[in-house]
Amino acid sequence: MRSRTPPTPTTPSDLRLRLHPRSLFPLSLITALLLTTALLLTGCGITPTGYVQAGAPAQGARQPGTDTYTARIFFLSPLGVRAAARPTDGPVGPQEALDMLVKGPTAAEQARGLVSEVPPTSGRLTAVPATGAVSVFLPTPVSRMEAVAVHQIACTAAHADIPGGRPATQVDVRMYEPKSQGTPWTVRCSSNGIALPTAGPDTWQNPAPRASPRPAPDTS
């Protein structure tokens, strides 16, 4: 019988090499997200520690029984995508949360092994909140982004202070590519920090997302 070689620990660099979608949106996004989910949940030793679970306070919301607000910004760690908790002075909306994400992990977060796959862009990553949802306007086509970056963006936006009081796992994140024709692709952030399409398996094979009005991004 052949002996098995013990698996080597997974590092953020390993995940970057394994999670590299380079095709069209949104079908490639769905494939990449599902592949990433399988890799992160089965191949990387994910545990619930450090993740935002369903029903947890929204990002920037006051913690029960305290005067403390906590923002949750999602980065890639050796264990997969996880949230970094940051104290804030008040509620944090999705635009402020994404601005924090784009700046990357702090020195202390980097020391814990957190990195970001959100690429540098020439334009602003813009968020427009609505009741139970947030529209995210991407300055870079998804074909030029890692699947992990989509998880980071979607989950950071979903855990912001969103009107309506939905749990973060039930917030619809509507992703718009540059020069899109007004039809977003909608995902939700799972309790493990993974962005998953809201459509069922049949639609994954032949995507036809329902059109919704394109809100005007905040240019301020």
PDB file of C-alpha atoms in Angstrom, residues 2-216:
ATOM      1  CA  ARG A   2       1.339   3.407  -0.952  1.00  0.00           C
ATOM      2  CA  SER A   3       1.988   5.732   1.949  1.00  0.00           C
ATOM      3  CA  ARG A   4       0.306   9.113   1.942  1.00  0.00           C
ATOM      4  CA  THR A   5       2.317  12.283   2.155  1.00  0.00           C
ATOM      5  CA  PRO A   6       0.959  14.561   4.895  1.00  0.00           C
ATOM      6  CA  PRO A   7      -0.658  17.691   3.411  1.00  0.00           C
ATOM      7  CA  THR A   8       1.339  20.883   3.715  1.00  0.00           C
ATOM      8  CA  PRO A   9      -0.277  23.910   5.398  1.00  0.00           C
ATOM      9  CA  THR A  10      -2.178  26.204   3.082  1.00  0.00           C
ATOM     10  CA  THR A  11      -0.915  29.770   2.830  1.00  0.00           C
ATOM     11  CA  PRO A  12      -2.558  32.845   1.302  1.00  0.00           C
ATOM     12  CA  SER A  13      -0.115  32.501  -1.612  1.00  0.00           C
ATOM     13  CA  ASP A  14      -1.314  28.947  -2.241  1.00  0.00           C
ATOM     14  CA  LEU A  15      -4.922  30.140  -2.268  1.00  0.00           C
ATOM     15  CA  ARG A  16      -4.098  32.923  -4.705  1.00  0.00           C
ATOM     16  CA  LEU A  17      -2.588  30.408  -7.126  1.00  0.00           C
ATOM     17  CA  ARG A  18      -5.590  28.108  -6.847  1.00  0.00           C
ATOM     18  CA  LEU A  19      -8.279  30.776  -7.094  1.00  0.00           C
ATOM     19  CA  HIS A  20      -7.687  32.675 -10.297  1.00  0.00           C
ATOM     20  CA  PRO A  21     -10.772  33.213 -12.534  1.00  0.00           C
ATOM     21  CA  ARG A  22     -10.029  34.802 -15.890  1.00  0.00           C
ATOM     22  CA  SER A  23     -13.175  34.650 -18.021  1.00  0.00           C
ATOM     23  CA  LEU A  24     -16.532  36.358 -18.578  1.00  0.00           C
ATOM     24  CA  PHE A  25     -18.991  37.670 -15.976  1.00  0.00           C
ATOM     25  CA  PRO A  26     -21.329  36.478 -14.558  1.00  0.00           C
ATOM     26  CA  LEU A  27     -21.076  32.735 -15.418  1.00  0.00           C
ATOM     27  CA  SER A  28     -17.362  32.702 -14.649  1.00  0.00           C
ATOM     28  CA  LEU A  29     -18.085  34.499 -11.392  1.00  0.00           C
ATOM     29  CA  ILE A  30     -20.505  31.765 -10.374  1.00  0.00           C
ATOM     30  CA  THR A  31     -18.016  29.028 -11.276  1.00  0.00           C
ATOM     31  CA  ALA A  32     -15.199  30.818  -9.469  1.00  0.00           C
ATOM     32  CA  LEU A  33     -17.303  31.440  -6.372  1.00  0.00           C
ATOM     33  CA  LEU A  34     -18.432  27.824  -6.175  1.00  0.00           C
ATOM     34  CA  LEU A  35     -14.863  26.585  -6.703  1.00  0.00           C
ATOM     35  CA  THR A  36     -13.573  28.951  -4.056  1.00  0.00           C
ATOM     36  CA  THR A  37     -16.262  27.803  -1.652  1.00  0.00           C
ATOM     37  CA  ALA A  38     -15.237  24.176  -2.062  1.00  0.00           C
ATOM     38  CA  LEU A  39     -11.549  24.977  -1.629  1.00  0.00           C
ATOM     39  CA  LEU A  40     -12.005  27.223   1.367  1.00  0.00           C
ATOM     40  CA  LEU A  41     -14.487  25.037   3.215  1.00  0.00           C
ATOM     41  CA  THR A  42     -12.891  21.628   2.558  1.00  0.00           C
ATOM     42  CA  GLY A  43      -9.251  22.244   1.750  1.00  0.00           C
ATOM     43  CA  CYS A  44      -8.250  25.010   4.116  1.00  0.00           C
ATOM     44  CA  GLY A  45      -9.410  23.881   7.529  1.00  0.00           C
ATOM     45  CA  ILE A  46     -12.026  26.594   7.968  1.00  0.00           C
ATOM     46  CA  THR A  47     -13.401  26.987  11.474  1.00  0.00           C
ATOM     47  CA  PRO A  48     -16.161  29.352  12.647  1.00  0.00           C
ATOM     48  CA  THR A  49     -13.656  31.298  14.771  1.00  0.00           C
ATOM     49  CA  GLY A  50     -13.262  34.827  13.465  1.00  0.00           C
ATOM     50  CA  TYR A  51     -16.229  34.688  11.110  1.00  0.00           C
ATOM     51  CA  VAL A  52     -19.438  36.684  11.278  1.00  0.00           C
ATOM     52  CA  GLN A  53     -22.286  34.239  11.855  1.00  0.00           C
ATOM     53  CA  ALA A  54     -25.888  34.711  10.769  1.00  0.00           C
ATOM     54  CA  GLY A  55     -27.710  37.063  13.087  1.00  0.00           C
ATOM     55  CA  ALA A  56     -24.544  38.779  14.308  1.00  0.00           C
ATOM     56  CA  PRO A  57     -24.639  42.561  14.719  1.00  0.00           C
ATOM     57  CA  ALA A  58     -24.116  44.475  11.500  1.00  0.00           C
ATOM     58  CA  GLN A  59     -20.755  46.024  10.840  1.00  0.00           C
ATOM     59  CA  GLY A  60     -20.400  49.314  12.663  1.00  0.00           C
ATOM     60  CA  ALA A  61     -23.406  48.514  14.840  1.00  0.00           C
ATOM     61  CA  ARG A  62     -23.324  49.008  18.600  1.00  0.00           C
ATOM     62  CA  GLN A  63     -22.548  45.788  20.427  1.00  0.00           C
ATOM     63  CA  PRO A  64     -25.318  44.672  22.830  1.00  0.00           C
ATOM     64  CA  GLY A  65     -24.869  46.081  26.332  1.00  0.00           C
ATOM     65  CA  THR A  66     -21.925  48.311  25.392  1.00  0.00           C
ATOM     66  CA  ASP A  67     -21.138  51.651  23.786  1.00  0.00           C
ATOM     67  CA  THR A  68     -18.700  49.953  21.388  1.00  0.00           C
ATOM     68  CA  TYR A  69     -19.113  49.823  17.615  1.00  0.00           C
ATOM     69  CA  THR A  70     -17.216  47.234  15.586  1.00  0.00           C
ATOM     70  CA  ALA A  71     -16.513  47.216  11.858  1.00  0.00           C
ATOM     71  CA  ARG A  72     -15.813  43.927  10.096  1.00  0.00           C
ATOM     72  CA  ILE A  73     -13.505  44.021   7.085  1.00  0.00           C
ATOM     73  CA  PHE A  74     -12.905  40.770   5.201  1.00  0.00           C
ATOM     74  CA  PHE A  75      -9.417  39.607   4.217  1.00  0.00           C
ATOM     75  CA  LEU A  76      -7.705  36.385   3.159  1.00  0.00           C
ATOM     76  CA  SER A  77      -5.949  34.369   5.864  1.00  0.00           C
ATOM     77  CA  PRO A  78      -4.206  30.960   5.832  1.00  0.00           C
ATOM     78  CA  LEU A  79      -7.594  29.544   6.902  1.00  0.00           C
ATOM     79  CA  GLY A  80      -9.602  31.265   4.168  1.00  0.00           C
ATOM     80  CA  VAL A  81     -11.637  34.464   4.049  1.00  0.00           C
ATOM     81  CA  ARG A  82     -12.241  35.891   7.506  1.00  0.00           C
ATOM     82  CA  ALA A  83     -13.313  39.159   9.095  1.00  0.00           C
ATOM     83  CA  ALA A  84     -11.017  41.540  10.916  1.00  0.00           C
ATOM     84  CA  ALA A  85     -12.909  43.358  13.680  1.00  0.00           C
ATOM     85  CA  ARG A  86     -12.065  47.051  14.018  1.00  0.00           C
ATOM     86  CA  PRO A  87     -13.419  49.380  16.711  1.00  0.00           C
ATOM     87  CA  THR A  88     -15.195  52.440  15.306  1.00  0.00           C
ATOM     88  CA  ASP A  89     -16.686  55.635  16.704  1.00  0.00           C
ATOM     89  CA  GLY A  90     -20.127  54.961  15.243  1.00  0.00           C
ATOM     90  CA  PRO A  91     -22.105  53.033  12.629  1.00  0.00           C
ATOM     91  CA  VAL A  92     -20.142  52.247   9.466  1.00  0.00           C
ATOM     92  CA  GLY A  93     -21.983  52.354   6.133  1.00  0.00           C
ATOM     93  CA  PRO A  94     -20.995  50.208   3.151  1.00  0.00           C
ATOM     94  CA  GLN A  95     -19.064  52.992   1.412  1.00  0.00           C
ATOM     95  CA  GLU A  96     -16.885  53.648   4.448  1.00  0.00           C
ATOM     96  CA  ALA A  97     -16.415  49.905   4.935  1.00  0.00           C
ATOM     97  CA  LEU A  98     -15.261  49.413   1.339  1.00  0.00           C
ATOM     98  CA  ASP A  99     -12.921  52.393   1.644  1.00  0.00           C
ATOM     99  CA  MET A 100     -11.365  50.653   4.646  1.00  0.00           C
ATOM    100  CA  LEU A 101     -11.108  47.415   2.668  1.00  0.00           C
ATOM    101  CA  VAL A 102      -9.329  49.078  -0.252  1.00  0.00           C
ATOM    102  CA  LYS A 103      -6.670  50.439   2.122  1.00  0.00           C
ATOM    103  CA  GLY A 104      -5.805  46.863   3.046  1.00  0.00           C
ATOM    104  CA  PRO A 105      -5.021  45.181   6.360  1.00  0.00           C
ATOM    105  CA  THR A 106      -3.356  47.101   9.165  1.00  0.00           C
ATOM    106  CA  ALA A 107       0.124  46.168  10.382  1.00  0.00           C
ATOM    107  CA  ALA A 108      -1.415  44.203  13.248  1.00  0.00           C
ATOM    108  CA  GLU A 109      -3.733  42.358  10.845  1.00  0.00           C
ATOM    109  CA  GLN A 110      -0.833  41.582   8.518  1.00  0.00           C
ATOM    110  CA  ALA A 111       1.053  40.138  11.477  1.00  0.00           C
ATOM    111  CA  ARG A 112      -1.858  37.713  11.917  1.00  0.00           C
ATOM    112  CA  GLY A 113      -1.424  36.589   8.313  1.00  0.00           C
ATOM    113  CA  LEU A 114      -4.219  38.635   6.725  1.00  0.00           C
ATOM    114  CA  VAL A 115      -3.774  39.842   3.142  1.00  0.00           C
ATOM    115  CA  SER A 116      -6.060  41.442   0.548  1.00  0.00           C
ATOM    116  CA  GLU A 117      -6.765  40.301  -2.998  1.00  0.00           C
ATOM    117  CA  VAL A 118      -8.746  43.434  -3.899  1.00  0.00           C
ATOM    118  CA  PRO A 119      -6.701  44.900  -6.768  1.00  0.00           C
ATOM    119  CA  PRO A 120      -5.555  48.519  -7.019  1.00  0.00           C
ATOM    120  CA  THR A 121      -7.878  50.457  -9.320  1.00  0.00           C
ATOM    121  CA  SER A 122      -7.971  53.803 -11.055  1.00  0.00           C
ATOM    122  CA  GLY A 123     -11.572  54.360  -9.939  1.00  0.00           C
ATOM    123  CA  ARG A 124     -13.430  54.193  -6.656  1.00  0.00           C
ATOM    124  CA  LEU A 125     -15.180  51.078  -5.399  1.00  0.00           C
ATOM    125  CA  THR A 126     -18.617  52.581  -4.774  1.00  0.00           C
ATOM    126  CA  ALA A 127     -21.522  51.356  -2.642  1.00  0.00           C
ATOM    127  CA  VAL A 128     -25.146  52.550  -2.577  1.00  0.00           C
ATOM    128  CA  PRO A 129     -27.244  51.099   0.284  1.00  0.00           C
ATOM    129  CA  ALA A 130     -30.956  50.331   0.091  1.00  0.00           C
ATOM    130  CA  THR A 131     -33.394  48.511   2.355  1.00  0.00           C
ATOM    131  CA  GLY A 132     -31.969  45.019   2.835  1.00  0.00           C
ATOM    132  CA  ALA A 133     -29.527  45.439  -0.041  1.00  0.00           C
ATOM    133  CA  VAL A 134     -26.460  47.270  -1.291  1.00  0.00           C
ATOM    134  CA  SER A 135     -25.388  48.018  -4.859  1.00  0.00           C
ATOM    135  CA  VAL A 136     -21.635  47.788  -5.431  1.00  0.00           C
ATOM    136  CA  PHE A 137     -20.114  49.444  -8.495  1.00  0.00           C
ATOM    137  CA  LEU A 138     -16.849  47.778  -9.469  1.00  0.00           C
ATOM    138  CA  PRO A 139     -14.200  49.952 -11.158  1.00  0.00           C
ATOM    139  CA  THR A 140     -12.496  46.792 -12.458  1.00  0.00           C
ATOM    140  CA  PRO A 141     -14.109  43.995 -14.521  1.00  0.00           C
ATOM    141  CA  VAL A 142     -14.579  40.757 -12.619  1.00  0.00           C
ATOM    142  CA  SER A 143     -12.467  39.001 -15.262  1.00  0.00           C
ATOM    143  CA  ARG A 144      -9.470  40.884 -13.843  1.00  0.00           C
ATOM    144  CA  MET A 145     -10.223  40.021 -10.223  1.00  0.00           C
ATOM    145  CA  GLU A 146      -9.529  37.019  -8.034  1.00  0.00           C
ATOM    146  CA  ALA A 147     -12.590  35.163  -6.766  1.00  0.00           C
ATOM    147  CA  VAL A 148     -11.326  35.869  -3.251  1.00  0.00           C
ATOM    148  CA  ALA A 149     -11.576  39.602  -3.979  1.00  0.00           C
ATOM    149  CA  VAL A 150     -15.273  39.164  -4.809  1.00  0.00           C
ATOM    150  CA  HIS A 151     -15.783  37.428  -1.454  1.00  0.00           C
ATOM    151  CA  GLN A 152     -13.979  40.251   0.338  1.00  0.00           C
ATOM    152  CA  ILE A 153     -15.985  42.991  -1.358  1.00  0.00           C
ATOM    153  CA  ALA A 154     -19.391  41.330  -1.054  1.00  0.00           C
ATOM    154  CA  CYS A 155     -18.995  40.295   2.579  1.00  0.00           C
ATOM    155  CA  THR A 156     -17.522  43.619   3.689  1.00  0.00           C
ATOM    156  CA  ALA A 157     -20.453  45.451   2.068  1.00  0.00           C
ATOM    157  CA  ALA A 158     -23.041  43.031   3.497  1.00  0.00           C
ATOM    158  CA  HIS A 159     -21.731  43.442   7.049  1.00  0.00           C
ATOM    159  CA  ALA A 160     -21.982  47.225   6.903  1.00  0.00           C
ATOM    160  CA  ASP A 161     -24.786  49.300   8.403  1.00  0.00           C
ATOM    161  CA  ILE A 162     -27.544  48.446   5.894  1.00  0.00           C
ATOM    162  CA  PRO A 163     -31.100  49.859   6.222  1.00  0.00           C
ATOM    163  CA  GLY A 164     -33.778  47.331   7.130  1.00  0.00           C
ATOM    164  CA  GLY A 165     -32.028  45.417   9.899  1.00  0.00           C
ATOM    165  CA  ARG A 166     -31.473  42.184   7.966  1.00  0.00           C
ATOM    166  CA  PRO A 167     -28.754  39.781   9.149  1.00  0.00           C
ATOM    167  CA  ALA A 168     -25.644  40.183   7.003  1.00  0.00           C
ATOM    168  CA  THR A 169     -26.215  36.750   5.449  1.00  0.00           C
ATOM    169  CA  GLN A 170     -29.573  37.950   4.076  1.00  0.00           C
ATOM    170  CA  VAL A 171     -28.376  41.220   2.551  1.00  0.00           C
ATOM    171  CA  ASP A 172     -28.514  41.232  -1.262  1.00  0.00           C
ATOM    172  CA  VAL A 173     -25.239  42.507  -2.712  1.00  0.00           C
ATOM    173  CA  ARG A 174     -25.808  43.675  -6.305  1.00  0.00           C
ATOM    174  CA  MET A 175     -22.555  43.714  -8.244  1.00  0.00           C
ATOM    175  CA  TYR A 176     -22.231  46.052 -11.235  1.00  0.00           C
ATOM    176  CA  GLU A 177     -19.300  45.882 -13.637  1.00  0.00           C
ATOM    177  CA  PRO A 178     -17.982  48.961 -15.460  1.00  0.00           C
ATOM    178  CA  LYS A 179     -20.191  49.921 -18.411  1.00  0.00           C
ATOM    179  CA  SER A 180     -22.799  47.316 -17.461  1.00  0.00           C
ATOM    180  CA  GLN A 181     -26.258  47.700 -18.960  1.00  0.00           C
ATOM    181  CA  GLY A 182     -28.003  48.156 -15.624  1.00  0.00           C
ATOM    182  CA  THR A 183     -28.428  44.463 -14.755  1.00  0.00           C
ATOM    183  CA  PRO A 184     -26.488  43.402 -11.650  1.00  0.00           C
ATOM    184  CA  TRP A 185     -25.502  39.946 -10.508  1.00  0.00           C
ATOM    185  CA  THR A 186     -26.724  39.423  -6.951  1.00  0.00           C
ATOM    186  CA  VAL A 187     -24.824  37.487  -4.298  1.00  0.00           C
ATOM    187  CA  ARG A 188     -25.119  36.979  -0.554  1.00  0.00           C
ATOM    188  CA  CYS A 189     -22.366  36.487   1.996  1.00  0.00           C
ATOM    189  CA  SER A 190     -22.511  33.142   3.792  1.00  0.00           C
ATOM    190  CA  SER A 191     -21.727  32.748   7.492  1.00  0.00           C
ATOM    191  CA  ASN A 192     -18.272  31.511   6.424  1.00  0.00           C
ATOM    192  CA  GLY A 193     -17.417  34.693   4.544  1.00  0.00           C
ATOM    193  CA  ILE A 194     -18.162  33.291   1.079  1.00  0.00           C
ATOM    194  CA  ALA A 195     -20.156  35.180  -1.574  1.00  0.00           C
ATOM    195  CA  LEU A 196     -22.734  32.906  -3.186  1.00  0.00           C
ATOM    196  CA  PRO A 197     -25.160  33.636  -6.057  1.00  0.00           C
ATOM    197  CA  THR A 198     -28.772  34.029  -4.960  1.00  0.00           C
ATOM    198  CA  ALA A 199     -30.038  32.103  -8.014  1.00  0.00           C
ATOM    199  CA  GLY A 200     -30.611  28.343  -7.964  1.00  0.00           C
ATOM    200  CA  PRO A 201     -28.537  25.692  -9.774  1.00  0.00           C
ATOM    201  CA  ASP A 202     -30.611  25.879 -12.985  1.00  0.00           C
ATOM    202  CA  THR A 203     -29.855  29.563 -13.308  1.00  0.00           C
ATOM    203  CA  TRP A 204     -26.147  28.947 -12.663  1.00  0.00           C
ATOM    204  CA  GLN A 205     -26.074  26.914 -15.874  1.00  0.00           C
ATOM    205  CA  ASN A 206     -27.904  29.568 -17.899  1.00  0.00           C
ATOM    206  CA  PRO A 207     -27.715  32.812 -15.939  1.00  0.00           C
ATOM    207  CA  ALA A 208     -30.465  35.342 -16.493  1.00  0.00           C
ATOM    208  CA  PRO A 209     -30.429  37.676 -13.483  1.00  0.00           C
ATOM    209  CA  ARG A 210     -33.569  39.693 -12.908  1.00  0.00           C
ATOM    210  CA  ALA A 211     -33.183  43.309 -13.917  1.00  0.00           C
ATOM    211  CA  SER A 212     -33.454  45.972 -11.254  1.00  0.00           C
ATOM    212  CA  PRO A 213     -33.125  49.744 -11.452  1.00  0.00           C
ATOM    213  CA  ARG A 214     -29.514  50.880 -11.427  1.00  0.00           C
ATOM    214  CA  PRO A 215     -29.065  53.336  -8.544  1.00  0.00           C
ATOM    215  CA  ALA A 216     -26.831  56.309  -9.040  1.00  0.00           C
TER     216      ALA A 216
END
